[in-house]
Amino acid sequence: MSQMPQLSACPSCEEPLESGDRFCGACGYDLSAVPARPEDNPTITMNGSVPAQGAPAGAYPEPPSVPPAGAAWPAPGPDAPPPPGAPPAAEVRFDHPPQAEGHPAPPGGYGAPQPEGYPAQSETYQAQQPDEYLLQAPDPRVSADPAAQAAGAGGKVCVACRAGRVDDDGYCENCGHAQPRERDHMEQESGPVAAVSDRGLRHHRNEDAFAIGSTALPDGSPASVAIVCDGVSSATRPDDASMAASKAASETLLAALPRGTHPQQAMHDAILAASRAVNSLAAEPATAREHAPHQNAPACTIVGAVVTSGLLIVGWVGDSRAYWVPVDRSAPPARLTEDDSWAAQMVAAGLMNEAEAYADERAHAITGWLGADAYELEPHTAAFKPDRPGVVVVCTDGLWNYAEAADEMARVVPLDAAAQPLHSARVLVGHALDGGGHDNVTVALVPFPAVSQGAGSA
C-alpha cells in the first residue's frame, strides 16, 4: 500500500497544507493523487530537474560553483543541485524513456495501452516527462544510409531528397521529384572519337541521339565513325526515331568498312538503313493505339562522318551539320553540309541572303528527314581530302544555332580538340547551354590526322 507523501504546499494552488491533510482546504485537490517520491534517483533527475517546457535558451540554472575547500557537497536527493560539470537540465532529451538492456520498447509505442502481462511504465518517468521535447533523437527504424536502404530494395535513391526510392516511372516515392533520365545527359568515347548529348534547358526530354565507333579497313588502317540524329519534335516518338536511326547507321558502317566497302558508299547505305529503322517504328501496333491518327509518323534528321587515313566522308538528311576545323587556325574552317530546310532553299534560290533567311520564323522548317511520311529520300554524301590535321564537328542545330557560320564554330572549338575530343565536346555543349539551351544539344568530335596532300570534294 503506497503512502501519501508529506507535502507542505498544495501542488495545484500552492496554498500551505496541514500535516495529514488528504484534500487541499483551498482548492479541494486530492493529495493522494500525488505519487510518493521515490527513494532512488532516476537518470533524468541526476542530470538536473526538468525545466518548464518552453523556457528560453539560457534560462536554465547554471551548475553551482565549486564549494570552498573542506566544504562538502549537498547530499544527493531529488532537490539537490547537479554536481559540477553536469550539463544543464534538458540538454539531453529522449523520444522514449531510456531502456535497460533486454527491455525493448512496449508494443505500440510509449503511451499506448499495453497487453496484459507487459511491464508497466515507470510512474516516476511519466510524472517527469514533459508533453513535448525540444530535441528528438533519430528514429532507429529509419536507416541512417538511404542509399544503402534503397539499394537493398533494388531501387535508386532520389537525387533531390536523397532518401526516397525512385519508382518505375522515374519519380521519387518520398518527395515526388522527377529523376534525371539516362538520355538527359550522355557522354561516350570510342578510340579517338567522343560525343556528348544534353537535354538542354527548355525541353522536357532529350530527342537527340548519337552513335560512335572505331574499326579497321581491310589494309589494317583505322577508321572512325560518328552518327548524330535529331528527333523531329512535331512527330510521334521523336526520341525513339533518333535512337533507332543512329544505331542502325553506325552498325551498318562498322560492318561495311572492314569488308572493303568504299566509305562513301557505306555512308549512303547507312542512311538508307537508318531510314528503314525509323519507318519500322510507324508500323508498330503500339503507335497506332497510343497516338491520334493525325499525328505524324516518327521522324528524325541524320548526319554522319567517317574518317579514314587521308579521307573524310560526310552524309546527311535534314538540318544537322558537319564542320571542318583545322588544328592550324590560320587555315580557314568550312561547313561540310547543306541543310534540307526552308532557309537553305530560299538562299539557294537567291530569294534571301543567309542572314535574312535564318532570321525568318520558317527558317528551321526542314524539307528532308527520315520517316514513313517523308518525301522521296535523297541521302547526301560528300568526300574530302584535307591537307592538314583537324577535327570534324558533327552536331545538331541545338549547337550550331549558337555558332552558325564556320568561323564562329571554329572560335568556340577548343584549340586542343583533336587531342582532347571529350573535353572539347563538353565545352561545346556548355557553350550552347550558356547561350540559352533552347534545344537538345548533341555534338561528336572526330579527329582527322592528315597523311596525304590535296584537298577537295570527291
PDB file of C-alpha atoms in Angstrom, residues 144-383:
ATOM      1  CA  ALA A 144      20.973   6.075 -41.493  1.00  0.00           C
ATOM      2  CA  ASP A 145      22.041   5.357 -45.073  1.00  0.00           C
ATOM      3  CA  PRO A 146      19.118   5.928 -47.504  1.00  0.00           C
ATOM      4  CA  ALA A 147      21.267   4.876 -50.451  1.00  0.00           C
ATOM      5  CA  ALA A 148      22.005   1.540 -48.828  1.00  0.00           C
ATOM      6  CA  GLN A 149      18.350   1.144 -47.911  1.00  0.00           C
ATOM      7  CA  ALA A 150      17.134   1.828 -51.462  1.00  0.00           C
ATOM      8  CA  ALA A 151      19.874  -0.326 -52.959  1.00  0.00           C
ATOM      9  CA  GLY A 152      18.827  -3.143 -50.666  1.00  0.00           C
ATOM     10  CA  ALA A 153      15.299  -2.781 -52.002  1.00  0.00           C
ATOM     11  CA  GLY A 154      16.590  -2.958 -55.569  1.00  0.00           C
ATOM     12  CA  GLY A 155      15.973   0.694 -56.433  1.00  0.00           C
ATOM     13  CA  LYS A 156      17.673   4.048 -56.918  1.00  0.00           C
ATOM     14  CA  VAL A 157      17.861   6.939 -54.464  1.00  0.00           C
ATOM     15  CA  CYS A 158      16.225  10.285 -55.275  1.00  0.00           C
ATOM     16  CA  VAL A 159      18.733  12.948 -56.348  1.00  0.00           C
ATOM     17  CA  ALA A 160      16.639  15.650 -54.635  1.00  0.00           C
ATOM     18  CA  CYS A 161      15.809  14.394 -51.127  1.00  0.00           C
ATOM     19  CA  ARG A 162      18.433  11.615 -51.008  1.00  0.00           C
ATOM     20  CA  ALA A 163      16.011   9.489 -49.018  1.00  0.00           C
ATOM     21  CA  GLY A 164      13.170   8.254 -51.215  1.00  0.00           C
ATOM     22  CA  ARG A 165      13.225   5.308 -53.582  1.00  0.00           C
ATOM     23  CA  VAL A 166      12.664   6.030 -57.282  1.00  0.00           C
ATOM     24  CA  ASP A 167       9.689   4.191 -58.746  1.00  0.00           C
ATOM     25  CA  ASP A 168       9.488   2.575 -62.161  1.00  0.00           C
ATOM     26  CA  ASP A 169       8.109   5.788 -63.697  1.00  0.00           C
ATOM     27  CA  GLY A 170      11.166   7.802 -62.629  1.00  0.00           C
ATOM     28  CA  TYR A 171       9.620   9.699 -59.702  1.00  0.00           C
ATOM     29  CA  CYS A 172      10.656   9.734 -56.042  1.00  0.00           C
ATOM     30  CA  GLU A 173       8.214   7.901 -53.774  1.00  0.00           C
ATOM     31  CA  ASN A 174       9.132  10.275 -50.940  1.00  0.00           C
ATOM     32  CA  CYS A 175       9.120  13.789 -52.435  1.00  0.00           C
ATOM     33  CA  GLY A 176       7.702  13.178 -55.924  1.00  0.00           C
ATOM     34  CA  HIS A 177      10.725  14.718 -57.674  1.00  0.00           C
ATOM     35  CA  ALA A 178      11.213  13.611 -61.293  1.00  0.00           C
ATOM     36  CA  GLN A 179      14.597  11.949 -61.671  1.00  0.00           C
ATOM     37  CA  PRO A 180      17.118  12.634 -64.435  1.00  0.00           C
ATOM     38  CA  ARG A 181      16.706  10.128 -67.227  1.00  0.00           C
ATOM     39  CA  GLU A 182      19.596   8.287 -68.788  1.00  0.00           C
ATOM     40  CA  ARG A 183      19.302  10.272 -72.006  1.00  0.00           C
ATOM     41  CA  ASP A 184      19.167  13.662 -70.287  1.00  0.00           C
ATOM     42  CA  HIS A 185      22.959  13.776 -70.464  1.00  0.00           C
ATOM     43  CA  MET A 186      25.114  11.240 -72.306  1.00  0.00           C
ATOM     44  CA  GLU A 187      28.860  11.065 -72.882  1.00  0.00           C
ATOM     45  CA  GLN A 188      30.927   8.465 -74.713  1.00  0.00           C
ATOM     46  CA  GLU A 189      34.425   7.875 -76.040  1.00  0.00           C
ATOM     47  CA  SER A 190      35.434   5.282 -78.626  1.00  0.00           C
ATOM     48  CA  GLY A 191      39.044   5.328 -79.738  1.00  0.00           C
ATOM     49  CA  PRO A 192      39.824   8.863 -80.884  1.00  0.00           C
ATOM     50  CA  VAL A 193      36.113   9.808 -81.198  1.00  0.00           C
ATOM     51  CA  ALA A 194      33.991  11.389 -78.455  1.00  0.00           C
ATOM     52  CA  ALA A 195      30.404  12.620 -78.213  1.00  0.00           C
ATOM     53  CA  VAL A 196      28.216  14.437 -75.687  1.00  0.00           C
ATOM     54  CA  SER A 197      24.434  14.928 -75.726  1.00  0.00           C
ATOM     55  CA  ASP A 198      22.358  17.028 -73.325  1.00  0.00           C
ATOM     56  CA  ARG A 199      18.625  17.647 -72.884  1.00  0.00           C
ATOM     57  CA  GLY A 200      19.175  21.404 -72.780  1.00  0.00           C
ATOM     58  CA  LEU A 201      17.374  23.909 -70.581  1.00  0.00           C
ATOM     59  CA  ARG A 202      13.939  24.151 -72.206  1.00  0.00           C
ATOM     60  CA  HIS A 203      12.942  20.651 -73.357  1.00  0.00           C
ATOM     61  CA  HIS A 204      11.445  18.059 -71.008  1.00  0.00           C
ATOM     62  CA  ARG A 205      13.315  15.199 -72.719  1.00  0.00           C
ATOM     63  CA  ASN A 206      16.292  14.606 -74.987  1.00  0.00           C
ATOM     64  CA  GLU A 207      15.179  13.772 -78.520  1.00  0.00           C
ATOM     65  CA  ASP A 208      18.745  13.669 -79.886  1.00  0.00           C
ATOM     66  CA  ALA A 209      20.861  10.543 -80.153  1.00  0.00           C
ATOM     67  CA  PHE A 210      24.356   9.629 -81.293  1.00  0.00           C
ATOM     68  CA  ALA A 211      26.464   6.571 -82.029  1.00  0.00           C
ATOM     69  CA  ILE A 212      30.255   6.476 -82.373  1.00  0.00           C
ATOM     70  CA  GLY A 213      32.769   3.738 -83.029  1.00  0.00           C
ATOM     71  CA  SER A 214      36.130   2.744 -84.424  1.00  0.00           C
ATOM     72  CA  THR A 215      37.114  -0.081 -86.718  1.00  0.00           C
ATOM     73  CA  ALA A 216      39.824  -1.068 -89.224  1.00  0.00           C
ATOM     74  CA  LEU A 217      39.805  -1.193 -93.012  1.00  0.00           C
ATOM     75  CA  PRO A 218      40.961  -4.328 -94.867  1.00  0.00           C
ATOM     76  CA  ASP A 219      44.511  -2.908 -95.101  1.00  0.00           C
ATOM     77  CA  GLY A 220      44.601  -2.506 -91.311  1.00  0.00           C
ATOM     78  CA  SER A 221      44.365   1.277 -91.279  1.00  0.00           C
ATOM     79  CA  PRO A 222      41.970   2.787 -88.702  1.00  0.00           C
ATOM     80  CA  ALA A 223      38.545   4.238 -89.433  1.00  0.00           C
ATOM     81  CA  SER A 224      36.391   6.344 -87.127  1.00  0.00           C
ATOM     82  CA  VAL A 225      32.611   6.712 -87.310  1.00  0.00           C
ATOM     83  CA  ALA A 226      30.229   9.269 -85.796  1.00  0.00           C
ATOM     84  CA  ILE A 227      26.464   9.483 -86.322  1.00  0.00           C
ATOM     85  CA  VAL A 228      24.235  12.227 -84.838  1.00  0.00           C
ATOM     86  CA  CYS A 229      20.427  12.311 -85.121  1.00  0.00           C
ATOM     87  CA  ASP A 230      17.833  14.895 -84.077  1.00  0.00           C
ATOM     88  CA  GLY A 231      14.240  13.771 -83.496  1.00  0.00           C
ATOM     89  CA  VAL A 232      11.518  15.874 -85.130  1.00  0.00           C
ATOM     90  CA  SER A 233       9.530  17.250 -82.187  1.00  0.00           C
ATOM     91  CA  SER A 234       6.276  17.596 -84.133  1.00  0.00           C
ATOM     92  CA  ALA A 235       6.316  13.880 -84.935  1.00  0.00           C
ATOM     93  CA  THR A 236       5.375  10.877 -82.831  1.00  0.00           C
ATOM     94  CA  ARG A 237       8.112   9.383 -80.618  1.00  0.00           C
ATOM     95  CA  PRO A 238      10.987  11.520 -81.912  1.00  0.00           C
ATOM     96  CA  ASP A 239      13.354  10.184 -79.251  1.00  0.00           C
ATOM     97  CA  ASP A 240      12.778   6.619 -80.428  1.00  0.00           C
ATOM     98  CA  ALA A 241      13.306   7.678 -84.039  1.00  0.00           C
ATOM     99  CA  SER A 242      16.685   9.299 -83.399  1.00  0.00           C
ATOM    100  CA  MET A 243      17.891   6.364 -81.335  1.00  0.00           C
ATOM    101  CA  ALA A 244      16.838   3.793 -83.924  1.00  0.00           C
ATOM    102  CA  ALA A 245      18.421   5.763 -86.774  1.00  0.00           C
ATOM    103  CA  SER A 246      21.763   6.361 -85.058  1.00  0.00           C
ATOM    104  CA  LYS A 247      22.074   2.715 -84.046  1.00  0.00           C
ATOM    105  CA  ALA A 248      21.182   1.332 -87.475  1.00  0.00           C
ATOM    106  CA  ALA A 249      23.524   3.709 -89.322  1.00  0.00           C
ATOM    107  CA  SER A 250      26.536   3.071 -87.098  1.00  0.00           C
ATOM    108  CA  GLU A 251      26.057  -0.699 -87.164  1.00  0.00           C
ATOM    109  CA  THR A 252      25.879  -0.623 -90.959  1.00  0.00           C
ATOM    110  CA  LEU A 253      29.068   1.444 -91.270  1.00  0.00           C
ATOM    111  CA  LEU A 254      31.059  -0.593 -88.752  1.00  0.00           C
ATOM    112  CA  ALA A 255      30.075  -3.770 -90.574  1.00  0.00           C
ATOM    113  CA  ALA A 256      30.670  -2.491 -94.138  1.00  0.00           C
ATOM    114  CA  LEU A 257      34.040  -0.718 -93.731  1.00  0.00           C
ATOM    115  CA  PRO A 258      36.065  -3.812 -92.686  1.00  0.00           C
ATOM    116  CA  ARG A 259      34.653  -5.676 -95.690  1.00  0.00           C
ATOM    117  CA  GLY A 260      36.219  -3.144 -98.048  1.00  0.00           C
ATOM    118  CA  THR A 261      33.111  -1.152 -98.998  1.00  0.00           C
ATOM    119  CA  HIS A 262      34.109   2.336-100.102  1.00  0.00           C
ATOM    120  CA  PRO A 263      33.406   4.748 -97.210  1.00  0.00           C
ATOM    121  CA  GLN A 264      31.167   6.984 -99.328  1.00  0.00           C
ATOM    122  CA  GLN A 265      29.072   4.034-100.491  1.00  0.00           C
ATOM    123  CA  ALA A 266      28.976   2.726 -96.927  1.00  0.00           C
ATOM    124  CA  MET A 267      27.678   6.091 -95.727  1.00  0.00           C
ATOM    125  CA  HIS A 268      24.923   6.078 -98.358  1.00  0.00           C
ATOM    126  CA  ASP A 269      23.880   2.559 -97.362  1.00  0.00           C
ATOM    127  CA  ALA A 270      23.955   3.521 -93.677  1.00  0.00           C
ATOM    128  CA  ILE A 271      21.484   6.366 -94.222  1.00  0.00           C
ATOM    129  CA  LEU A 272      19.140   4.002 -96.062  1.00  0.00           C
ATOM    130  CA  ALA A 273      19.399   1.519 -93.173  1.00  0.00           C
ATOM    131  CA  ALA A 274      18.606   4.324 -90.723  1.00  0.00           C
ATOM    132  CA  SER A 275      15.570   5.280 -92.785  1.00  0.00           C
ATOM    133  CA  ARG A 276      14.241   1.722 -92.707  1.00  0.00           C
ATOM    134  CA  ALA A 277      14.704   1.577 -88.929  1.00  0.00           C
ATOM    135  CA  VAL A 278      12.680   4.763 -88.448  1.00  0.00           C
ATOM    136  CA  ASN A 279       9.994   3.653 -90.892  1.00  0.00           C
ATOM    137  CA  SER A 280       9.531   0.426 -88.948  1.00  0.00           C
ATOM    138  CA  LEU A 281       8.501   2.423 -85.862  1.00  0.00           C
ATOM    139  CA  ALA A 282       5.396   3.690 -87.658  1.00  0.00           C
ATOM    140  CA  ALA A 283       4.219   0.131 -88.269  1.00  0.00           C
ATOM    141  CA  GLU A 284       4.329  -0.880 -84.582  1.00  0.00           C
ATOM    142  CA  PRO A 285       0.804  -1.525 -83.221  1.00  0.00           C
ATOM    143  CA  ALA A 286       1.571   0.406 -80.042  1.00  0.00           C
ATOM    144  CA  THR A 287       1.976   3.567 -82.068  1.00  0.00           C
ATOM    145  CA  ALA A 288      -1.454   3.279 -83.642  1.00  0.00           C
ATOM    146  CA  ARG A 289      -3.116   2.547 -80.304  1.00  0.00           C
ATOM    147  CA  GLU A 290      -1.344   5.226 -78.296  1.00  0.00           C
ATOM    148  CA  HIS A 291      -1.436   8.234 -80.600  1.00  0.00           C
ATOM    149  CA  ALA A 292      -4.118  10.034 -82.546  1.00  0.00           C
ATOM    150  CA  PRO A 293      -4.302   9.390 -86.290  1.00  0.00           C
ATOM    151  CA  HIS A 294      -3.497  12.998 -87.215  1.00  0.00           C
ATOM    152  CA  GLN A 295      -0.012  12.822 -85.674  1.00  0.00           C
ATOM    153  CA  ASN A 296       2.997  12.405 -87.918  1.00  0.00           C
ATOM    154  CA  ALA A 297       4.973   9.173 -88.025  1.00  0.00           C
ATOM    155  CA  PRO A 298       8.255   9.019 -86.062  1.00  0.00           C
ATOM    156  CA  ALA A 299      10.914  11.127 -87.805  1.00  0.00           C
ATOM    157  CA  CYS A 300      14.422  12.495 -87.345  1.00  0.00           C
ATOM    158  CA  THR A 301      17.355  14.077 -89.151  1.00  0.00           C
ATOM    159  CA  ILE A 302      20.749  12.432 -89.546  1.00  0.00           C
ATOM    160  CA  VAL A 303      24.346  13.497 -90.130  1.00  0.00           C
ATOM    161  CA  GLY A 304      27.414  11.293 -90.041  1.00  0.00           C
ATOM    162  CA  ALA A 305      31.146  11.320 -90.649  1.00  0.00           C
ATOM    163  CA  VAL A 306      33.705   8.646 -91.474  1.00  0.00           C
ATOM    164  CA  VAL A 307      37.419   9.438 -91.123  1.00  0.00           C
ATOM    165  CA  THR A 308      39.958   7.096 -92.673  1.00  0.00           C
ATOM    166  CA  SER A 309      43.608   7.570 -93.492  1.00  0.00           C
ATOM    167  CA  GLY A 310      43.538  10.771 -95.555  1.00  0.00           C
ATOM    168  CA  LEU A 311      39.818  10.662 -96.440  1.00  0.00           C
ATOM    169  CA  LEU A 312      36.839  12.381 -94.828  1.00  0.00           C
ATOM    170  CA  ILE A 313      33.299  11.306 -95.720  1.00  0.00           C
ATOM    171  CA  VAL A 314      30.104  13.039 -94.593  1.00  0.00           C
ATOM    172  CA  GLY A 315      26.455  12.131 -95.179  1.00  0.00           C
ATOM    173  CA  TRP A 316      23.212  13.745 -94.075  1.00  0.00           C
ATOM    174  CA  VAL A 317      19.464  14.244 -94.432  1.00  0.00           C
ATOM    175  CA  GLY A 318      17.867  17.236 -92.715  1.00  0.00           C
ATOM    176  CA  ASP A 319      19.470  20.196 -90.969  1.00  0.00           C
ATOM    177  CA  SER A 320      22.025  18.565 -88.658  1.00  0.00           C
ATOM    178  CA  ARG A 321      25.521  19.631 -89.740  1.00  0.00           C
ATOM    179  CA  ALA A 322      29.195  18.759 -90.029  1.00  0.00           C
ATOM    180  CA  TYR A 323      32.034  21.337 -89.828  1.00  0.00           C
ATOM    181  CA  TRP A 324      35.737  21.106 -90.571  1.00  0.00           C
ATOM    182  CA  VAL A 325      38.022  22.922 -88.120  1.00  0.00           C
ATOM    183  CA  PRO A 326      41.784  22.672 -88.787  1.00  0.00           C
ATOM    184  CA  VAL A 327      44.251  22.414 -85.919  1.00  0.00           C
ATOM    185  CA  ASP A 328      46.181  25.262 -87.517  1.00  0.00           C
ATOM    186  CA  ARG A 329      43.655  28.035 -87.117  1.00  0.00           C
ATOM    187  CA  SER A 330      45.441  30.133 -89.725  1.00  0.00           C
ATOM    188  CA  ALA A 331      43.716  27.902 -92.305  1.00  0.00           C
ATOM    189  CA  PRO A 332      40.013  28.539 -92.912  1.00  0.00           C
ATOM    190  CA  PRO A 333      37.317  26.290 -91.367  1.00  0.00           C
ATOM    191  CA  ALA A 334      34.427  25.047 -93.517  1.00  0.00           C
ATOM    192  CA  ARG A 335      30.877  23.825 -93.262  1.00  0.00           C
ATOM    193  CA  LEU A 336      30.662  20.430 -94.984  1.00  0.00           C
ATOM    194  CA  THR A 337      26.874  20.012 -95.276  1.00  0.00           C
ATOM    195  CA  GLU A 338      23.930  21.919 -96.769  1.00  0.00           C
ATOM    196  CA  ASP A 339      20.672  21.993 -94.829  1.00  0.00           C
ATOM    197  CA  ASP A 340      17.462  20.431 -96.068  1.00  0.00           C
ATOM    198  CA  SER A 341      15.459  23.401 -94.788  1.00  0.00           C
ATOM    199  CA  TRP A 342      13.264  26.280 -95.857  1.00  0.00           C
ATOM    200  CA  ALA A 343      16.029  28.803 -95.184  1.00  0.00           C
ATOM    201  CA  ALA A 344      18.550  26.891 -97.304  1.00  0.00           C
ATOM    202  CA  GLN A 345      16.086  26.728-100.178  1.00  0.00           C
ATOM    203  CA  MET A 346      15.497  30.490-100.016  1.00  0.00           C
ATOM    204  CA  VAL A 347      19.236  31.142-100.111  1.00  0.00           C
ATOM    205  CA  ALA A 348      19.805  28.631-102.932  1.00  0.00           C
ATOM    206  CA  ALA A 349      17.026  30.242-104.970  1.00  0.00           C
ATOM    207  CA  GLY A 350      18.542  33.696-104.457  1.00  0.00           C
ATOM    208  CA  LEU A 351      15.390  34.994-102.784  1.00  0.00           C
ATOM    209  CA  MET A 352      17.131  35.868 -99.491  1.00  0.00           C
ATOM    210  CA  ASN A 353      20.620  36.140 -98.167  1.00  0.00           C
ATOM    211  CA  GLU A 354      21.619  33.755 -95.372  1.00  0.00           C
ATOM    212  CA  ALA A 355      21.126  36.290 -92.560  1.00  0.00           C
ATOM    213  CA  GLU A 356      17.612  37.167 -93.758  1.00  0.00           C
ATOM    214  CA  ALA A 357      16.616  33.546 -94.304  1.00  0.00           C
ATOM    215  CA  TYR A 358      17.710  32.303 -90.899  1.00  0.00           C
ATOM    216  CA  ALA A 359      16.077  35.269 -89.166  1.00  0.00           C
ATOM    217  CA  ASP A 360      12.696  34.181 -90.558  1.00  0.00           C
ATOM    218  CA  GLU A 361      10.423  32.144 -88.290  1.00  0.00           C
ATOM    219  CA  ARG A 362      10.212  29.471 -91.014  1.00  0.00           C
ATOM    220  CA  ALA A 363      13.985  29.045 -91.196  1.00  0.00           C
ATOM    221  CA  HIS A 364      14.148  25.690 -89.387  1.00  0.00           C
ATOM    222  CA  ALA A 365      11.254  24.056 -91.200  1.00  0.00           C
ATOM    223  CA  ILE A 366      13.004  21.016 -92.665  1.00  0.00           C
ATOM    224  CA  THR A 367      12.397  19.767 -96.180  1.00  0.00           C
ATOM    225  CA  GLY A 368      14.144  16.428 -95.766  1.00  0.00           C
ATOM    226  CA  TRP A 369      14.039  13.844 -92.960  1.00  0.00           C
ATOM    227  CA  LEU A 370      13.914  10.140 -92.172  1.00  0.00           C
ATOM    228  CA  GLY A 371      10.429   8.766 -91.544  1.00  0.00           C
ATOM    229  CA  ALA A 372       7.490   6.947 -93.049  1.00  0.00           C
ATOM    230  CA  ASP A 373       5.805  10.166 -94.168  1.00  0.00           C
ATOM    231  CA  ALA A 374       8.953  11.773 -95.614  1.00  0.00           C
ATOM    232  CA  TYR A 375       9.202  12.877 -99.215  1.00  0.00           C
ATOM    233  CA  GLU A 376      11.353  10.832-101.558  1.00  0.00           C
ATOM    234  CA  LEU A 377      14.527  10.048 -99.623  1.00  0.00           C
ATOM    235  CA  GLU A 378      17.657  11.645-101.063  1.00  0.00           C
ATOM    236  CA  PRO A 379      20.717  10.863 -98.934  1.00  0.00           C
ATOM    237  CA  HIS A 380      23.505  13.429 -99.389  1.00  0.00           C
ATOM    238  CA  THR A 381      27.136  12.304 -99.263  1.00  0.00           C
ATOM    239  CA  ALA A 382      30.431  14.089 -99.904  1.00  0.00           C
ATOM    240  CA  ALA A 383      34.104  13.134 -99.693  1.00  0.00           C
TER     241      ALA A 383
END
